[in-house]
Short mmCIF file of C-alpha atoms in Angstrom, two decimals:
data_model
loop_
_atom_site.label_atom_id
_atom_site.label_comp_id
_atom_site.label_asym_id
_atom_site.label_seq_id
_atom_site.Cartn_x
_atom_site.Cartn_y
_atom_site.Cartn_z
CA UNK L 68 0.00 0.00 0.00
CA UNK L 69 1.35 3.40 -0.71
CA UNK L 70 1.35 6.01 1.81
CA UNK L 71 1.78 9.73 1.25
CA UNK L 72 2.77 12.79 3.18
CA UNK L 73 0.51 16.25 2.96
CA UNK L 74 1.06 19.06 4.85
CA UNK L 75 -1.55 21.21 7.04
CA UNK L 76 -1.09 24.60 7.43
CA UNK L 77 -3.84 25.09 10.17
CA UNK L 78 -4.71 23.78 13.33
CA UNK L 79 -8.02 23.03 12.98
CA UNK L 80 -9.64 22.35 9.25
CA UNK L 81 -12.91 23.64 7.62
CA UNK L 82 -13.30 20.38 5.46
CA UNK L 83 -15.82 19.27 3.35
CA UNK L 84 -19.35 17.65 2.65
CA UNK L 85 -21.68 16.51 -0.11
CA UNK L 86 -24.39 17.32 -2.49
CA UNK L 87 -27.45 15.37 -1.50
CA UNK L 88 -30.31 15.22 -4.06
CA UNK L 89 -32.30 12.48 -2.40
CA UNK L 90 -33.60 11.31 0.84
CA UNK L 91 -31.15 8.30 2.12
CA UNK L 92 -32.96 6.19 4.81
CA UNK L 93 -30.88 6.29 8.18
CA UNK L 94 -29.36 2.96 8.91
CA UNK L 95 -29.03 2.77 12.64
CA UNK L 96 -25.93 1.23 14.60
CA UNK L 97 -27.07 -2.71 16.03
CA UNK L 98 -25.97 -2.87 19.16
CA UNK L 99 -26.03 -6.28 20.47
CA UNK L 100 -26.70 -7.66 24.35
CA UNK L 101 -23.10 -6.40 25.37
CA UNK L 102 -23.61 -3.13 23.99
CA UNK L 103 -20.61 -3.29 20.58
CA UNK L 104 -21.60 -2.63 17.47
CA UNK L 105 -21.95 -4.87 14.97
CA UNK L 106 -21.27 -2.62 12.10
CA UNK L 107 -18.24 -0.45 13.02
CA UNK L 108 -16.96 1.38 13.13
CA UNK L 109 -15.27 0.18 16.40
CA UNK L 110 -13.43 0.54 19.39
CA UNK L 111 -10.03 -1.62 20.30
CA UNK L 112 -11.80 -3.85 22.88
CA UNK L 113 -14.29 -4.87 20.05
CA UNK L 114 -11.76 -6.82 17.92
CA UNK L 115 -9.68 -9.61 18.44
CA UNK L 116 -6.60 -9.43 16.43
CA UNK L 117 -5.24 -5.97 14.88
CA UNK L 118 -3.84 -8.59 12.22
CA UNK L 119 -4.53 -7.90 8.70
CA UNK L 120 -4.72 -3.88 9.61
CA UNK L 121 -2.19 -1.43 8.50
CA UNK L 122 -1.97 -0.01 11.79
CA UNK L 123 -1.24 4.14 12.04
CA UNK L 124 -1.57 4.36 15.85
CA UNK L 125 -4.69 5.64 17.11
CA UNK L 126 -6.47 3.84 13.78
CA UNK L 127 -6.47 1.03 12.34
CA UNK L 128 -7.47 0.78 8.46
CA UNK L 129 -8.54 -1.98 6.68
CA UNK L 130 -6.86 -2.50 3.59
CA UNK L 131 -8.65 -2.47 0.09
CA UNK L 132 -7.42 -2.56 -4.07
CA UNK L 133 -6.41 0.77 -5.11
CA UNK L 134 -6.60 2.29 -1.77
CA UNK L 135 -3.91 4.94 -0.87
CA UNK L 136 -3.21 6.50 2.34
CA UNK L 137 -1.88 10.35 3.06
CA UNK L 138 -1.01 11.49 6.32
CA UNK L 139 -1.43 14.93 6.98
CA UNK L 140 1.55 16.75 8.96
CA UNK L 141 0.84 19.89 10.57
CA UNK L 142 3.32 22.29 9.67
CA UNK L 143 3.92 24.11 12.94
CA UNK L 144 4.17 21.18 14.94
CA UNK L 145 5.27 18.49 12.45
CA UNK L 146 2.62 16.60 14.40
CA UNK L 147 0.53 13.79 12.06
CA UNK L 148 -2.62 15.04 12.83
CA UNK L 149 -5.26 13.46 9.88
CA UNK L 150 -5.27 10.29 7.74
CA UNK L 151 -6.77 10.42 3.78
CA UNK L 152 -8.12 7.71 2.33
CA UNK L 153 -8.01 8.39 -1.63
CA UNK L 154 -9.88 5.43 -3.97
CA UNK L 155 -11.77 5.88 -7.00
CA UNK L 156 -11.36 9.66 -7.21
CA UNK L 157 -12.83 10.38 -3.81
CA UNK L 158 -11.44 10.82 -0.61
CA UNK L 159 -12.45 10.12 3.34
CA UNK L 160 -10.23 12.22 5.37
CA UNK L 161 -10.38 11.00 9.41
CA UNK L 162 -9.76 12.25 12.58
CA UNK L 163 -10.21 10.74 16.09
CA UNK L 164 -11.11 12.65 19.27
CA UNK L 165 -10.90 11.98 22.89
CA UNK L 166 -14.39 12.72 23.98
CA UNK L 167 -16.09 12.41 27.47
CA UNK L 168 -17.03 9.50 28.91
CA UNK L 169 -20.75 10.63 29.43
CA UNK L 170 -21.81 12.31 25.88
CA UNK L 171 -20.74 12.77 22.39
CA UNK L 172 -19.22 15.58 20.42
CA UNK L 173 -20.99 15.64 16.90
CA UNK L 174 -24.34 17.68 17.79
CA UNK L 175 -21.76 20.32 19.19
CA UNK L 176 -19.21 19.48 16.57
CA UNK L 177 -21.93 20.08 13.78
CA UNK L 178 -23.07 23.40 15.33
CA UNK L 179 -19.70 24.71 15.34
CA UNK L 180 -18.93 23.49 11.92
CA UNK L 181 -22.43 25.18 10.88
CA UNK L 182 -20.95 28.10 12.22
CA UNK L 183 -17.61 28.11 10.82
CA UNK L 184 -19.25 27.73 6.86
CA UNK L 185 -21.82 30.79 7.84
CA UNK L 186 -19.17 33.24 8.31
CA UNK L 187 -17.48 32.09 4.87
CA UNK L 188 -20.69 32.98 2.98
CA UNK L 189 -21.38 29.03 2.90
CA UNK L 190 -24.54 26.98 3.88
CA UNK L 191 -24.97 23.93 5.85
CA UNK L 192 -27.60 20.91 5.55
CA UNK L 193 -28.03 18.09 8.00
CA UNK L 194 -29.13 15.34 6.57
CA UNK L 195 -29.88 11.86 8.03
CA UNK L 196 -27.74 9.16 6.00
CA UNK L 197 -25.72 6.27 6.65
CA UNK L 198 -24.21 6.88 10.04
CA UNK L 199 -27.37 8.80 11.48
CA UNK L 200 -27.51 12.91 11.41
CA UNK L 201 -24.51 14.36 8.40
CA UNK L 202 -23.66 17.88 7.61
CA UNK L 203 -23.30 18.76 4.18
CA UNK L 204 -21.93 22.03 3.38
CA UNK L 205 -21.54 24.06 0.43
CA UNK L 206 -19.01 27.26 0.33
CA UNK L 207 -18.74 29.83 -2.79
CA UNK L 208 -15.76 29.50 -5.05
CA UNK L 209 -14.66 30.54 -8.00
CA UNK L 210 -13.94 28.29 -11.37
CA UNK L 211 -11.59 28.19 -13.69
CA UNK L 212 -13.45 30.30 -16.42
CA UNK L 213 -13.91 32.46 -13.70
CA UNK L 214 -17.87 31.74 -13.16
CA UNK L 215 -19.44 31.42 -9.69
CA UNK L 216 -19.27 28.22 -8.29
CA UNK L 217 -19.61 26.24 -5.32
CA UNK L 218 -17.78 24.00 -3.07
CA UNK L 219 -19.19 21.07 -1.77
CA UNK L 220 -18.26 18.46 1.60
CA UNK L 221 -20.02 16.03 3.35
CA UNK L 222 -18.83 15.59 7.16
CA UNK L 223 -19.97 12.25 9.20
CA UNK L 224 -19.33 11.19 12.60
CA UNK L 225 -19.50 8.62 15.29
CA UNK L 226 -19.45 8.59 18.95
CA UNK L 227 -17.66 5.98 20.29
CA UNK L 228 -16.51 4.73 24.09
CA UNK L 229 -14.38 7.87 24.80
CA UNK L 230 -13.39 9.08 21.44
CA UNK L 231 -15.11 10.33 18.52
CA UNK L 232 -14.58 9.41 15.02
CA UNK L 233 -14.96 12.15 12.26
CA UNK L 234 -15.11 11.89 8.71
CA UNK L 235 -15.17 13.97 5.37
CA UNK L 236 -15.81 13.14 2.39
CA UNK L 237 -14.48 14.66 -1.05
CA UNK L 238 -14.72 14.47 -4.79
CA UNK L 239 -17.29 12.33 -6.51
CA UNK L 240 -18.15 10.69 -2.64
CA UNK L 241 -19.18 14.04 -1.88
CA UNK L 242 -21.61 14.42 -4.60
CA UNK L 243 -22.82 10.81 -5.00
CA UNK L 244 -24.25 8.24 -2.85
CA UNK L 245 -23.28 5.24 -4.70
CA UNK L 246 -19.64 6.65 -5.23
CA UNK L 247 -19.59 6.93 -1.56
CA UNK L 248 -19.85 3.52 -0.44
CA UNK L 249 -16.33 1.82 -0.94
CA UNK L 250 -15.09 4.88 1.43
CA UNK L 251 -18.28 4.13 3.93
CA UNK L 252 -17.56 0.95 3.73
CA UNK L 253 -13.77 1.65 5.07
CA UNK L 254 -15.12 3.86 7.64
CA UNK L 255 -17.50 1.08 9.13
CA UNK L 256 -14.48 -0.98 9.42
CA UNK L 257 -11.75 1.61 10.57
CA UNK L 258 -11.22 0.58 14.68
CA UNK L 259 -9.79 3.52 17.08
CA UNK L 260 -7.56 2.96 19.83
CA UNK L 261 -8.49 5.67 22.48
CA UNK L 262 -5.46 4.07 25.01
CA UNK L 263 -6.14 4.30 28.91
CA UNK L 264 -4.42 7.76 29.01
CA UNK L 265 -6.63 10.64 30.28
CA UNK L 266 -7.14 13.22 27.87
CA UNK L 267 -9.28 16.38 27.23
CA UNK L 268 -11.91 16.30 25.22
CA UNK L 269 -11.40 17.24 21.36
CA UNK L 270 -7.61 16.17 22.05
CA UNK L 271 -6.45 14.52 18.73
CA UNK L 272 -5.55 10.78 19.18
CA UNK L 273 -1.89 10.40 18.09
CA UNK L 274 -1.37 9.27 14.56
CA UNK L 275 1.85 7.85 12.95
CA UNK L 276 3.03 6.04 10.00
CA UNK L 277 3.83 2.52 10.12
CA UNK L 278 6.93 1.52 10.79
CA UNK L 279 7.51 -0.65 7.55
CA UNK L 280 5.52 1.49 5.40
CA UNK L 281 7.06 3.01 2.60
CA UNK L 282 6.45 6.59 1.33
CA UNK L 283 6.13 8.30 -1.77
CA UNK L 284 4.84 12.07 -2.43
CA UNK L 285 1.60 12.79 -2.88
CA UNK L 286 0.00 12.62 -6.23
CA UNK L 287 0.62 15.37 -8.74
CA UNK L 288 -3.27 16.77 -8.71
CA UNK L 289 -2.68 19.78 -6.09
CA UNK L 290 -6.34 19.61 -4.82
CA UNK L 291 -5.07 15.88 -3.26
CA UNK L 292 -1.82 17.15 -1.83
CA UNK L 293 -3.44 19.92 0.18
CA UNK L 294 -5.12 18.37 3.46
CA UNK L 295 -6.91 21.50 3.62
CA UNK L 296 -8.32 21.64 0.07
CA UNK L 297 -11.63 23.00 -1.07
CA UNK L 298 -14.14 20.61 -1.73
CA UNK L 299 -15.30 19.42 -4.95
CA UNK L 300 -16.43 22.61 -6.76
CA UNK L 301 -19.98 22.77 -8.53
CA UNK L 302 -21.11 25.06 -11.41
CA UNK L 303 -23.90 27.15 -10.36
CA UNK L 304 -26.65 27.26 -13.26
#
């Protein structure tokens, strides 16, 4: 598998959601009598084996044909601080919280995100899909021919034992349900490793490249080098 390194410029990134058209029925988590999940994604006590993951510290990722992984290096601290998953033309970039024992982040993670898009002149849409309540968002940008456009990103996320999993979808995922599902697919089977360490919540869960991995720059296309790209961007009319 190949693995690339991006860099982040910022602290804390405005990423990006997706174009829904049509009303997606909400598939809810099964729980069963212990209280796991049976459809991921999951937490390090619900698996038996990390074999068979490629294993970048506080996530492990299932591998898959034409996947490729990029992890995104904050520039100021050279700290890893996201994993992208690019296959097919899309993208799922992730992030793992610590979060409170007691509640979840996303309602307040989705409010803030709402927030962040309203002062850019974007909108926001929740949406119920896959993994329960998403956020789609849509920001203005310029195209090429120098029309109005618009960028588009879809944002999910999970609440987990202690830690909360966040992901955003890009490119054709972002746009279309059915291109979407190879990268929801990873997601359900990504597992975090939240470690017994106490932690704030929103604290990033340490990331790192595998030991025996073997890197290789990002591809040429700027819009996948930069973690902190603009979503897939939309004619308007």
């Amino acid at each position: 598998m190949v693995f690339g390194l991006g860099r982040k410029a910022k602290k804390e990134e405005a990423a990006e959601p997706d174009d829904v058209s049509a009303e997606v029925e909400t598939a809810e988590e099964a729980v069963d009598s212990s209280g796991r999940r049976s459809n991921g994604p999951f937490d390090e006590s619900e698996i038996s084996s990390r074999d068979g993951y490629v294993d970048l510290g506080a996530l492990l990722i299932t591998p898959s044909e034409g996947l490729q992984l990029r992890l995104e290096v904050e520039e100021a601290t050279q700290r890893v601080v996201a994993v992208t998953l690019d296959l097919n033309g899309s993208s799922l970039q992730l992030q793992a919280f610590a979060a409170p024992k007691s509640e979840g982040l996303w309602d307040e993670i989705r409010e803030q995100i709402g927030q962040s898009v309203g002062v850019q002149g974007g909108q926001v849409e929740e949406v119920e899909g896959t993994f329960g309540t998403e956020l789609v968002a849509k920001l203005p940008a310029g195209l090429p021919d120098g029309s109005q456009g618009y960028r588009v990103a879809r944002f999910i996320g999970v609440d987990g034992p202690r830690w909360f999993l966040r992901g955003v979808l890009g490119g054709a995922a972002a746009l279309e349900r059915p291109a979407a599902e190879p990268l929801e697919a990873l997601f359900r089977q990504v597992v975090v490793i939240r470690g017994d360490s106490p932690m704030p919540p929103r604290d990033l869960l340490q990331l790192r490249l595998p030991k025996d991995a073997t890197t290789t720059p990002p591809p040429a296309a700027p819009a996948l080098q930069e973690p902190e790209r603009g979503p897939e961007i939309t004619q308007i009319g």
